[in-house]
C-alpha cells in the first residue's frame, strides 16, 4: 500500500527499544493505568455502498459533540469518524473511492484484574456502523485508490496532483492515512475536505518532501524515488491544536535524502507545522524526530501522532507482526511521546529544498537538535492482553492481536477526582482482509487465508500538565 503524500501524493489530504538518538529525556510523570476496553468490527461488515468496511484503523477521530458520560458514571458513548486507506490492494491497487465512516460506540471501562473471556471482553467497547461519506475532488469527480502513474499539472490554485492517468483516469489518487476533524471541515492527508466530502484545499509540503525520479515529480508507490518521501512512507500521521489553528503532519519514515533508502539509517523523520487559521496555510514549524530501533538497529516506523500541548505529542510506533502478517509474534507495539521543546526549527531553511537532506545517510547534521523521544505504553503487555482474552504470537485466530495499528484518539475521563485522566483509543488496520469481501463491485476472498477483524483497544492514562480543558475543546 502506498500511503502518503495522499500520498500517494501523501503529500496531501492527509519490549524496550534500543537507545534512542534523542535531544534529551523527558521528566513528565505520564502514567498508564492499563487497558480498560476492547472492541471488534467483523471483517465482513459492509458500508452503505455495499463495499467491505476495513482498513479504517488508518485514521480515527472522535466526532465533535458526541462524547458523553452516562448519568450513573459507569459508561461513555460517542461516535468515531474513521477513514480507510485505499481498499484491498494486496495483489494490485484498486479503484476504491476515498471515504469516511461514522461508527457509534459505547465504552464500559473494565478495571478489574480478573481476566474476561474474549466474548465478554468485546462488551467493554461495543461498536456499530452508522453511515458513510464518500470523498470527491474537483468537478465532483470520485477519488481513487489506483496507483498514481501520472500527474495533473498545477491549475486553479492546486499544485501538481497525483492521478492514475491524465488521459484515461484523470482523478485524484488518495491513500488516506490520517485525519483531523476541524469545526469547519476535514483534513485528510493534507487535503482539506468540506463537511459534505468535497475537496476544498490542498496544502503542498516543502519541495524536499515531493518524490522525484530523474528530476521529475513522480508519485508512484511501486519504486523508490531519487529524493523525497519513499513509497508508502509519506504523511502517515496528522494532528491539530485544540482550536484547530495549527496543523501537524509527520512522515512515517525518513525522506530518501535523510537515509530513507537504508533501513539501518532511516530513524530521523520530519514533523511539520502549518498555521491554518487563514484561507492560505503557511509553514511555521519543522523538526526532526528520532524513531526507536530494534536491538539489531532496524528503525521502527511511526503510524500516528496526537497533539498534547504544542511541544509534546503522543506517537504510535510498531512492527507489523500479528494477525494479518505471516509472523504472529509482535516485538514492539508502543504508544510513546516526544518533546520538541529543545529541537531545532528548520522550517523554510535550506533543508526544504529539492534533494536537501538534514540527515544524509542517516547522520543528523551537528547543528540540528532532534526532539526528545520517550517510551510510554506497551500495547503488547501480556498481562494486559490476557485480561481481555487476547494473545500475542502463536496460533492465528480471532483472539490474536492484529499486526497493524495506525490511529490514536483521546477523550477526557470526566472524573472530578482524577482531572488529568483520559481514555486513549487506538484501532487496527486490517488491510480489508476477509474471506467474504466486496471491493469495486466485485467479490473477493483475501489471499491471507483467514479473516482479520478490525480491533479496538482503549487505555486509561494520566497526563498531568496538559492545558485545562484542551482535550475536551478538541472534540466539542
Short mmCIF file of C-alpha atoms in Angstrom, two decimals:
data_model
loop_
_atom_site.label_atom_id
_atom_site.label_comp_id
_atom_site.label_asym_id
_atom_site.label_seq_id
_atom_site.Cartn_x
_atom_site.Cartn_y
_atom_site.Cartn_z
CA UNK A 1 0.00 0.00 0.00
CA UNK A 2 1.30 3.32 -0.73
CA UNK A 3 0.30 5.57 1.94
CA UNK A 4 1.18 9.09 1.69
CA UNK A 5 1.65 12.32 0.06
CA UNK A 6 -2.16 11.38 -0.25
CA UNK A 7 0.30 10.36 -0.69
CA UNK A 8 0.38 8.70 -2.96
CA UNK A 9 0.79 12.35 -3.05
CA UNK A 10 0.91 11.64 0.50
CA UNK A 11 1.62 14.93 0.17
CA UNK A 12 -1.69 15.82 0.98
CA UNK A 13 -5.11 15.23 2.35
CA UNK A 14 -3.70 13.61 4.92
CA UNK A 15 9.73 -4.57 24.82
CA UNK A 16 12.25 -1.79 25.29
CA UNK A 17 13.76 -0.19 22.28
CA UNK A 18 17.46 0.20 21.73
CA UNK A 19 18.95 3.50 22.95
CA UNK A 20 17.46 6.48 21.11
CA UNK A 21 19.25 9.29 19.34
CA UNK A 22 17.36 11.89 21.31
CA UNK A 23 17.66 15.54 22.21
CA UNK A 24 17.23 14.62 25.88
CA UNK A 25 14.97 12.79 28.30
CA UNK A 26 11.60 13.98 29.49
CA UNK A 27 10.73 14.18 33.17
CA UNK A 28 6.96 14.10 32.66
CA UNK A 29 5.03 11.86 35.02
CA UNK A 30 2.71 10.35 32.45
CA UNK A 31 1.14 7.13 33.72
CA UNK A 32 -0.72 4.29 32.05
CA UNK A 33 -3.42 2.76 34.24
CA UNK A 34 -3.73 -0.14 31.84
CA UNK A 35 -6.02 -1.40 29.15
CA UNK A 36 -9.69 -0.84 30.00
CA UNK A 37 -11.63 -1.91 26.92
CA UNK A 38 -11.52 -3.92 23.72
CA UNK A 39 -13.84 -3.96 20.72
CA UNK A 40 -14.24 -5.58 17.31
CA UNK A 41 -15.89 -4.86 13.97
CA UNK A 42 -16.23 -8.05 11.86
CA UNK A 43 -14.08 -8.32 8.75
CA UNK A 44 -17.10 -8.97 6.51
CA UNK A 45 -19.02 -5.83 7.54
CA UNK A 46 -20.34 -3.70 4.65
CA UNK A 47 -20.96 0.01 4.33
CA UNK A 48 -23.99 1.67 2.75
CA UNK A 49 -22.46 1.28 -0.74
CA UNK A 50 -22.15 -2.48 -0.29
CA UNK A 51 -18.35 -2.29 0.00
CA UNK A 52 -16.36 -4.13 2.67
CA UNK A 53 -15.58 -1.98 5.71
CA UNK A 54 -11.90 -2.33 6.51
CA UNK A 55 -8.62 -0.52 6.77
CA UNK A 56 -10.19 2.22 8.86
CA UNK A 57 -7.68 1.87 11.66
CA UNK A 58 -5.53 4.05 9.41
CA UNK A 59 -7.24 7.09 10.92
CA UNK A 60 -9.83 7.63 13.65
CA UNK A 61 -11.19 10.69 15.43
CA UNK A 62 -13.97 11.27 17.93
CA UNK A 63 -16.84 13.12 16.32
CA UNK A 64 -17.22 16.60 17.72
CA UNK A 65 -20.05 16.91 20.20
CA UNK A 66 -20.60 13.16 20.57
CA UNK A 67 -18.56 12.33 23.72
CA UNK A 68 -20.80 11.95 26.79
CA UNK A 69 -20.70 10.22 30.17
CA UNK A 70 -23.69 8.27 31.43
CA UNK A 71 -25.68 9.56 34.39
CA UNK A 72 -24.53 6.68 36.59
CA UNK A 73 -20.91 7.33 35.59
CA UNK A 74 -20.30 3.73 34.52
CA UNK A 75 -20.11 4.18 30.76
CA UNK A 76 -19.42 6.65 27.99
CA UNK A 77 -20.76 6.99 24.47
CA UNK A 78 -19.83 8.75 21.28
CA UNK A 79 -19.06 8.32 17.61
CA UNK A 80 -15.83 7.66 15.78
CA UNK A 81 -15.19 9.16 12.39
CA UNK A 82 -12.89 6.61 10.77
CA UNK A 83 -11.08 6.76 7.45
CA UNK A 84 -9.96 3.70 5.46
CA UNK A 85 -6.86 3.91 3.31
CA UNK A 86 -7.05 2.70 -0.31
CA UNK A 87 -9.01 -0.53 -0.29
CA UNK A 88 -7.96 -4.17 -0.60
CA UNK A 89 -4.82 -3.95 -2.69
CA UNK A 90 -2.65 -6.89 -1.71
CA UNK A 91 -2.33 -8.03 -5.33
CA UNK A 92 -2.67 -4.61 -7.01
CA UNK A 93 -4.18 -1.20 -6.33
CA UNK A 94 -7.92 -0.87 -6.91
CA UNK A 95 -10.37 1.84 -7.93
CA UNK A 96 -11.55 2.49 -4.38
CA UNK A 97 -13.19 5.84 -3.72
CA UNK A 98 -11.89 7.60 -0.59
CA UNK A 99 -14.43 7.78 2.23
CA UNK A 100 -15.07 8.10 5.91
CA UNK A 101 -17.41 6.08 8.12
CA UNK A 102 -19.22 7.02 11.30
CA UNK A 103 -19.21 4.32 13.97
CA UNK A 104 -21.23 4.70 17.17
CA UNK A 105 -19.62 3.27 20.30
CA UNK A 106 -20.32 2.65 23.98
CA UNK A 107 -17.36 2.39 26.34
CA UNK A 108 -17.79 0.45 29.60
CA UNK A 109 -14.31 0.56 31.16
CA UNK A 110 -13.13 -2.63 32.84
CA UNK A 111 -10.58 -2.01 35.59
CA UNK A 112 -10.64 -5.37 37.40
CA UNK A 113 -7.69 -7.77 37.28
CA UNK A 114 -9.82 -10.88 36.72
CA UNK A 115 -9.46 -11.99 33.08
CA UNK A 116 -12.51 -11.73 30.87
CA UNK A 117 -13.44 -14.21 28.18
CA UNK A 118 -12.87 -12.94 24.66
CA UNK A 119 -16.66 -12.80 24.22
CA UNK A 120 -17.20 -10.72 27.36
CA UNK A 121 -14.21 -8.50 26.57
CA UNK A 122 -15.98 -7.24 23.46
CA UNK A 123 -18.80 -5.88 25.65
CA UNK A 124 -16.41 -3.30 27.10
CA UNK A 125 -16.40 -1.40 23.80
CA UNK A 126 -19.37 -2.02 21.54
CA UNK A 127 -19.05 -0.56 18.05
CA UNK A 128 -21.85 -0.14 15.49
CA UNK A 129 -21.69 1.11 11.91
CA UNK A 130 -23.86 4.17 11.19
CA UNK A 131 -23.05 5.79 7.85
CA UNK A 132 -20.54 6.51 5.07
CA UNK A 133 -19.50 9.71 3.30
CA UNK A 134 -17.62 9.50 0.00
CA UNK A 135 -14.79 11.86 -0.99
CA UNK A 136 -14.92 13.78 -4.24
CA UNK A 137 -12.40 16.11 -5.84
CA UNK A 138 -12.63 18.94 -8.37
CA UNK A 139 -15.74 18.97 -10.54
CA UNK A 140 -17.31 16.41 -8.20
CA UNK A 141 -15.22 13.54 -9.54
CA UNK A 142 -14.74 10.46 -7.36
CA UNK A 143 -11.28 9.92 -5.91
CA UNK A 144 -9.48 6.61 -6.48
CA UNK A 145 -7.02 4.24 -4.83
CA UNK A 146 -5.25 3.33 -8.08
CA UNK A 147 -1.52 3.92 -8.22
CA UNK A 148 -0.51 7.42 -9.28
CA UNK A 149 1.35 6.69 -12.51
CA UNK A 150 0.79 10.18 -13.85
CA UNK A 151 0.41 13.76 -12.68
CA UNK A 152 -2.08 16.53 -13.34
CA UNK A 153 -0.40 19.89 -13.96
CA UNK A 154 -0.90 22.64 -11.38
CA UNK A 155 -4.01 24.71 -12.08
CA UNK A 156 -6.63 26.90 -10.40
CA UNK A 157 -4.66 27.15 -7.18
CA UNK A 158 -3.94 23.42 -6.89
CA UNK A 159 -0.33 22.18 -7.05
CA UNK A 160 0.68 19.32 -9.30
CA UNK A 161 -1.63 16.41 -8.38
CA UNK A 162 -1.27 12.59 -8.44
CA UNK A 163 -3.56 10.75 -10.87
CA UNK A 164 -3.56 7.25 -12.44
CA UNK A 165 -3.58 8.63 -16.00
CA UNK A 166 -4.05 12.19 -17.23
CA UNK A 167 -5.80 10.89 -20.35
CA UNK A 168 -7.68 7.79 -19.20
CA UNK A 169 -8.24 8.16 -15.44
CA UNK A 170 -7.74 11.81 -14.54
CA UNK A 171 -8.95 11.67 -10.95
CA UNK A 172 -7.17 12.29 -7.67
CA UNK A 173 -5.34 9.31 -6.17
CA UNK A 174 -5.68 9.04 -2.40
CA UNK A 175 -4.16 6.69 0.14
CA UNK A 176 -5.80 8.22 3.20
CA UNK A 177 -3.72 7.53 6.30
CA UNK A 178 -4.55 10.44 8.58
CA UNK A 179 -7.50 12.52 9.70
CA UNK A 180 -8.17 15.68 11.67
CA UNK A 181 -11.69 16.96 12.30
CA UNK A 182 -11.93 20.73 12.42
CA UNK A 183 -15.11 22.61 13.15
CA UNK A 184 -15.25 23.88 9.56
CA UNK A 185 -14.31 20.72 7.65
CA UNK A 186 -11.96 17.75 7.42
CA UNK A 187 -8.27 17.43 6.84
CA UNK A 188 -7.18 14.16 5.35
CA UNK A 189 -3.69 13.78 4.25
CA UNK A 190 -3.20 17.23 3.72
CA UNK A 191 -6.21 17.68 1.65
CA UNK A 192 -8.93 19.69 3.31
CA UNK A 193 -12.42 18.42 2.61
CA UNK A 194 -15.70 20.19 3.24
CA UNK A 195 -18.22 18.56 5.59
CA UNK A 196 -20.01 17.12 2.53
CA UNK A 197 -16.85 15.29 1.43
CA UNK A 198 -15.88 17.66 -1.40
CA UNK A 199 -12.27 18.76 -1.83
CA UNK A 200 -11.72 22.29 -0.50
CA UNK A 201 -7.98 22.93 -0.27
CA UNK A 202 -4.64 21.28 -1.00
CA UNK A 203 -1.62 22.02 1.19
CA UNK A 204 1.70 21.42 -0.54
CA UNK A 205 4.65 20.46 1.69
CA UNK A 206 8.19 21.70 1.07
CA UNK A 207 9.88 20.60 -2.14
CA UNK A 208 12.21 18.31 -0.18
CA UNK A 209 9.21 16.05 0.54
CA UNK A 210 7.89 15.70 -3.01
CA UNK A 211 9.14 12.46 -4.64
CA UNK A 212 11.18 12.80 -7.82
CA UNK A 213 12.67 10.30 -10.24
CA UNK A 214 15.32 11.62 -12.62
CA UNK A 215 14.37 15.11 -11.52
CA UNK A 216 10.68 14.68 -12.44
CA UNK A 217 7.84 14.57 -9.89
CA UNK A 218 6.55 11.00 -9.64
CA UNK A 219 4.09 9.77 -7.01
CA UNK A 220 4.12 6.06 -7.83
CA UNK A 221 4.17 3.66 -4.91
CA UNK A 222 5.91 0.93 -6.87
CA UNK A 223 9.55 2.11 -6.93
CA UNK A 224 11.88 4.20 -4.81
CA UNK A 225 12.26 7.82 -5.90
CA UNK A 226 15.66 9.51 -6.03
CA UNK A 227 14.57 12.01 -3.37
CA UNK A 228 11.52 12.91 -1.32
CA UNK A 229 9.24 10.56 0.53
CA UNK A 230 9.68 6.84 -0.07
CA UNK A 231 6.93 4.57 -1.44
CA UNK A 232 4.22 4.15 1.20
CA UNK A 233 6.23 6.33 3.58
CA UNK A 234 4.61 9.75 3.39
CA UNK A 235 2.47 11.65 5.91
CA UNK A 236 1.27 8.72 7.95
CA UNK A 237 0.32 10.92 10.89
CA UNK A 238 -1.56 14.14 11.44
CA UNK A 239 -2.97 16.08 14.39
CA UNK A 240 -4.07 19.60 15.27
CA UNK A 241 -4.13 22.06 18.14
CA UNK A 242 -7.38 22.16 20.16
CA UNK A 243 -8.58 25.33 18.41
CA UNK A 244 -7.68 23.89 15.03
CA UNK A 245 -5.39 26.77 14.09
CA UNK A 246 -2.21 24.67 13.94
CA UNK A 247 -1.97 21.54 11.81
CA UNK A 248 0.83 18.99 12.28
CA UNK A 249 1.88 16.17 9.95
CA UNK A 250 4.74 13.72 10.36
CA UNK A 251 6.36 11.42 7.82
CA UNK A 252 6.17 7.70 8.50
CA UNK A 253 9.85 7.23 7.73
CA UNK A 254 12.85 9.30 6.72
CA UNK A 255 12.99 11.07 3.37
CA UNK A 256 15.20 9.32 0.83
CA UNK A 257 17.85 12.04 1.23
CA UNK A 258 17.63 11.65 5.03
CA UNK A 259 18.59 7.98 4.90
CA UNK A 260 15.16 6.69 3.92
CA UNK A 261 16.54 4.17 1.43
CA UNK A 262 18.51 2.43 4.20
CA UNK A 263 16.61 0.50 6.89
CA UNK A 264 19.63 0.83 9.18
CA UNK A 265 19.80 4.61 8.87
CA UNK A 266 16.29 5.95 8.45
CA UNK A 267 15.43 6.81 12.04
CA UNK A 268 15.17 10.61 11.59
CA UNK A 269 11.75 11.72 10.38
CA UNK A 270 10.36 15.22 9.94
CA UNK A 271 7.40 16.80 11.73
CA UNK A 272 5.75 19.81 10.03
CA UNK A 273 3.53 22.55 11.44
CA UNK A 274 1.21 24.77 9.40
CA UNK A 275 -0.76 27.80 10.54
CA UNK A 276 -4.21 27.08 9.11
CA UNK A 277 -6.04 29.95 10.79
CA UNK A 278 -6.45 31.75 7.45
CA UNK A 279 -7.52 30.74 3.97
CA UNK A 280 -3.86 30.41 2.95
CA UNK A 281 -1.97 27.98 5.23
CA UNK A 282 1.69 28.77 5.96
CA UNK A 283 4.53 26.54 7.13
CA UNK A 284 5.61 27.71 10.60
CA UNK A 285 7.49 24.77 12.04
CA UNK A 286 9.59 21.76 11.09
CA UNK A 287 11.51 19.49 13.44
CA UNK A 288 13.45 16.25 13.32
CA UNK A 289 12.10 13.36 15.41
CA UNK A 290 14.19 10.22 16.12
CA UNK A 291 12.34 6.91 15.94
CA UNK A 292 13.14 3.85 18.08
CA UNK A 293 15.22 0.99 16.75
CA UNK A 294 15.32 -2.73 17.34
CA UNK A 295 18.28 -4.33 19.05
CA UNK A 296 19.57 -5.10 15.56
CA UNK A 297 19.46 -1.42 14.60
CA UNK A 298 16.36 -1.55 12.39
CA UNK A 299 14.12 1.51 12.59
CA UNK A 300 10.56 1.02 13.87
CA UNK A 301 8.30 3.28 11.83
CA UNK A 302 5.64 5.52 13.34
CA UNK A 303 1.97 5.34 12.40
CA UNK A 304 0.15 8.15 14.21
CA UNK A 305 0.69 11.19 16.40
CA UNK A 306 -1.61 13.11 18.74
CA UNK A 307 -1.25 16.69 19.99
CA UNK A 308 -0.76 17.12 23.75
CA UNK A 309 0.37 20.69 24.41
CA UNK A 310 2.13 22.03 21.32
CA UNK A 311 5.52 20.78 22.48
CA UNK A 312 4.73 17.19 23.35
CA UNK A 313 2.95 14.67 21.11
CA UNK A 314 1.90 11.07 21.54
CA UNK A 315 3.29 8.78 18.82
CA UNK A 316 2.37 5.20 17.91
CA UNK A 317 5.29 3.07 16.73
CA UNK A 318 5.13 -0.61 15.93
CA UNK A 319 6.23 -3.58 13.90
CA UNK A 320 3.62 -5.21 11.64
CA UNK A 321 3.62 -8.63 13.23
CA UNK A 322 0.41 -10.21 14.47
CA UNK A 323 -2.89 -11.17 12.87
CA UNK A 324 -2.71 -10.33 9.18
CA UNK A 325 1.03 -10.99 8.95
CA UNK A 326 2.96 -14.19 8.32
CA UNK A 327 4.74 -13.68 11.66
CA UNK A 328 2.32 -13.67 14.58
CA UNK A 329 4.51 -12.56 17.48
CA UNK A 330 4.99 -8.82 17.77
CA UNK A 331 8.17 -7.49 19.38
CA UNK A 332 7.26 -3.81 19.55
CA UNK A 333 3.93 -2.04 19.60
CA UNK A 334 4.06 1.08 21.73
CA UNK A 335 2.37 4.42 22.28
CA UNK A 336 5.21 6.76 23.21
CA UNK A 337 5.69 10.52 23.23
CA UNK A 338 8.21 13.05 22.02
CA UNK A 339 9.03 16.64 23.00
CA UNK A 340 10.17 19.32 20.53
CA UNK A 341 10.97 21.94 23.21
CA UNK A 342 14.70 21.61 22.65
CA UNK A 343 14.59 20.69 18.96
CA UNK A 344 15.77 22.96 16.14
CA UNK A 345 13.06 24.51 13.97
CA UNK A 346 14.30 24.05 10.37
CA UNK A 347 11.16 25.34 8.63
CA UNK A 348 11.79 27.40 5.48
CA UNK A 349 15.51 26.63 5.64
CA UNK A 350 17.84 25.12 3.06
CA UNK A 351 16.69 21.67 4.18
CA UNK A 352 13.31 22.25 2.50
CA UNK A 353 14.81 22.49 -0.99
CA UNK A 354 14.74 19.69 -3.57
CA UNK A 355 17.00 16.79 -2.57
CA UNK A 356 18.26 18.57 0.56
CA UNK A 357 18.87 16.23 3.48
CA UNK A 358 19.05 17.14 7.14
CA UNK A 359 20.38 13.65 7.93
CA UNK A 360 22.28 12.36 4.87
CA UNK A 361 22.77 8.61 5.10
CA UNK A 362 21.04 8.76 8.47
CA UNK A 363 23.59 11.06 10.10
CA UNK A 364 21.95 14.18 11.54
CA UNK A 365 23.70 17.48 10.88
CA UNK A 366 25.52 18.54 14.04
CA UNK A 367 23.83 21.93 14.32
CA UNK A 368 20.33 20.42 14.24
CA UNK A 369 18.96 19.20 17.57
CA UNK A 370 16.30 16.46 17.40
CA UNK A 371 13.22 16.04 19.56
CA UNK A 372 13.40 14.05 22.80
CA UNK A 373 11.70 10.65 22.43
CA UNK A 374 10.37 8.73 25.45
CA UNK A 375 8.82 5.20 25.55
CA UNK A 376 5.49 5.15 27.40
CA UNK A 377 2.86 2.44 26.94
CA UNK A 378 3.35 -1.06 25.54
CA UNK A 379 0.39 -2.40 23.57
CA UNK A 380 1.61 -6.00 23.83
CA UNK A 381 1.94 -6.36 27.59
CA UNK A 382 0.90 -9.98 28.11
CA UNK A 383 -0.87 -9.34 31.41
CA UNK A 384 -2.99 -6.59 29.89
CA UNK A 385 -3.83 -8.60 26.76
CA UNK A 386 -4.81 -11.68 28.77
CA UNK A 387 -7.31 -9.65 30.82
CA UNK A 388 -9.29 -9.28 27.58
CA UNK A 389 -8.83 -12.80 26.22
CA UNK A 390 -6.12 -11.76 23.76
CA UNK A 391 -2.70 -13.17 22.94
CA UNK A 392 0.46 -12.14 21.10
CA UNK A 393 2.09 -14.79 18.93
CA UNK A 394 1.09 -18.40 18.43
CA UNK A 395 -1.94 -19.59 16.51
CA UNK A 396 -3.82 -17.40 14.06
CA UNK A 397 -7.33 -16.93 15.41
CA UNK A 398 -9.71 -14.11 16.33
CA UNK A 399 -8.03 -13.63 19.73
CA UNK A 400 -4.61 -12.88 18.20
CA UNK A 401 -3.77 -9.18 18.39
CA UNK A 402 -3.77 -7.55 14.95
CA UNK A 403 -0.45 -6.65 13.41
CA UNK A 404 -1.11 -3.13 12.16
CA UNK A 405 -2.25 -0.34 14.50
CA UNK A 406 -2.31 3.13 12.98
CA UNK A 407 -4.54 5.54 14.90
CA UNK A 408 -4.98 7.45 18.15
CA UNK A 409 -7.85 9.37 19.73
CA UNK A 410 -8.02 10.96 23.16
CA UNK A 411 -11.02 11.84 25.34
CA UNK A 412 -11.28 13.18 28.92
CA UNK A 413 -12.37 10.72 31.61
CA UNK A 414 -14.59 13.46 33.10
CA UNK A 415 -13.57 12.28 36.56
CA UNK A 416 -13.50 15.13 39.13
CA UNK A 417 -11.30 13.03 41.41
CA UNK A 418 -8.78 12.46 38.60
CA UNK A 419 -8.93 15.53 36.34
CA UNK A 420 -5.74 14.54 34.48
CA UNK A 421 -7.13 11.16 33.38
CA UNK A 422 -8.03 10.42 29.77
CA UNK A 423 -9.11 7.49 27.62
CA UNK A 424 -6.69 6.69 24.81
CA UNK A 425 -8.25 4.87 21.85
CA UNK A 426 -6.48 3.05 19.04
CA UNK A 427 -7.73 0.89 16.16
CA UNK A 428 -6.13 -1.61 13.82
CA UNK A 429 -5.83 -1.51 10.04
CA UNK A 430 -6.88 -4.99 8.91
CA UNK A 431 -5.96 -4.27 5.26
CA UNK A 432 -9.52 -5.31 4.29
CA UNK A 433 -8.52 -8.95 4.90
CA UNK A 434 -11.64 -11.12 4.82
CA UNK A 435 -12.82 -14.31 3.16
CA UNK A 436 -16.13 -12.64 2.36
CA UNK A 437 -15.38 -9.27 0.80
CA UNK A 438 -16.66 -6.89 -1.86
CA UNK A 439 -14.42 -4.27 -3.47
CA UNK A 440 -15.14 -2.05 -6.50
CA UNK A 441 -18.35 -4.02 -7.04
CA UNK A 442 -16.58 -7.39 -7.17
CA UNK A 443 -16.46 -10.17 -4.56
CA UNK A 444 -13.07 -11.23 -3.22
CA UNK A 445 -11.52 -13.63 -0.74
CA UNK A 446 -8.24 -12.44 0.77
CA UNK A 447 -5.15 -14.48 -0.03
CA UNK A 448 -4.16 -14.41 3.67
CA UNK A 449 -6.47 -17.39 4.13
CA UNK A 450 -8.43 -16.29 7.20
CA UNK A 451 -10.48 -13.37 8.46
CA UNK A 452 -8.83 -10.45 10.23
CA UNK A 453 -11.40 -8.45 12.19
CA UNK A 454 -10.81 -4.77 12.89
CA UNK A 455 -9.85 -4.39 16.56
CA UNK A 456 -10.01 -1.50 19.04
CA UNK A 457 -8.05 -1.07 22.25
CA UNK A 458 -8.67 1.55 24.95
CA UNK A 459 -6.29 2.57 27.73
CA UNK A 460 -6.77 4.87 30.70
CA UNK A 461 -3.85 7.25 31.09
CA UNK A 462 -2.87 10.09 33.39
CA UNK A 463 -1.36 13.06 31.52
CA UNK A 464 -0.63 15.85 34.00
CA UNK A 465 0.24 19.29 32.74
CA UNK A 466 -1.99 19.45 29.69
CA UNK A 467 -3.77 22.81 29.31
CA UNK A 468 -7.02 22.64 31.26
CA UNK A 469 -9.91 21.62 29.01
CA UNK A 470 -7.75 21.38 25.89
CA UNK A 471 -8.59 17.76 25.07
CA UNK A 472 -12.30 18.39 25.59
CA UNK A 473 -12.07 21.53 23.42
CA UNK A 474 -10.75 19.46 20.53
CA UNK A 475 -13.83 17.21 20.45
CA UNK A 476 -16.68 19.52 21.48
#
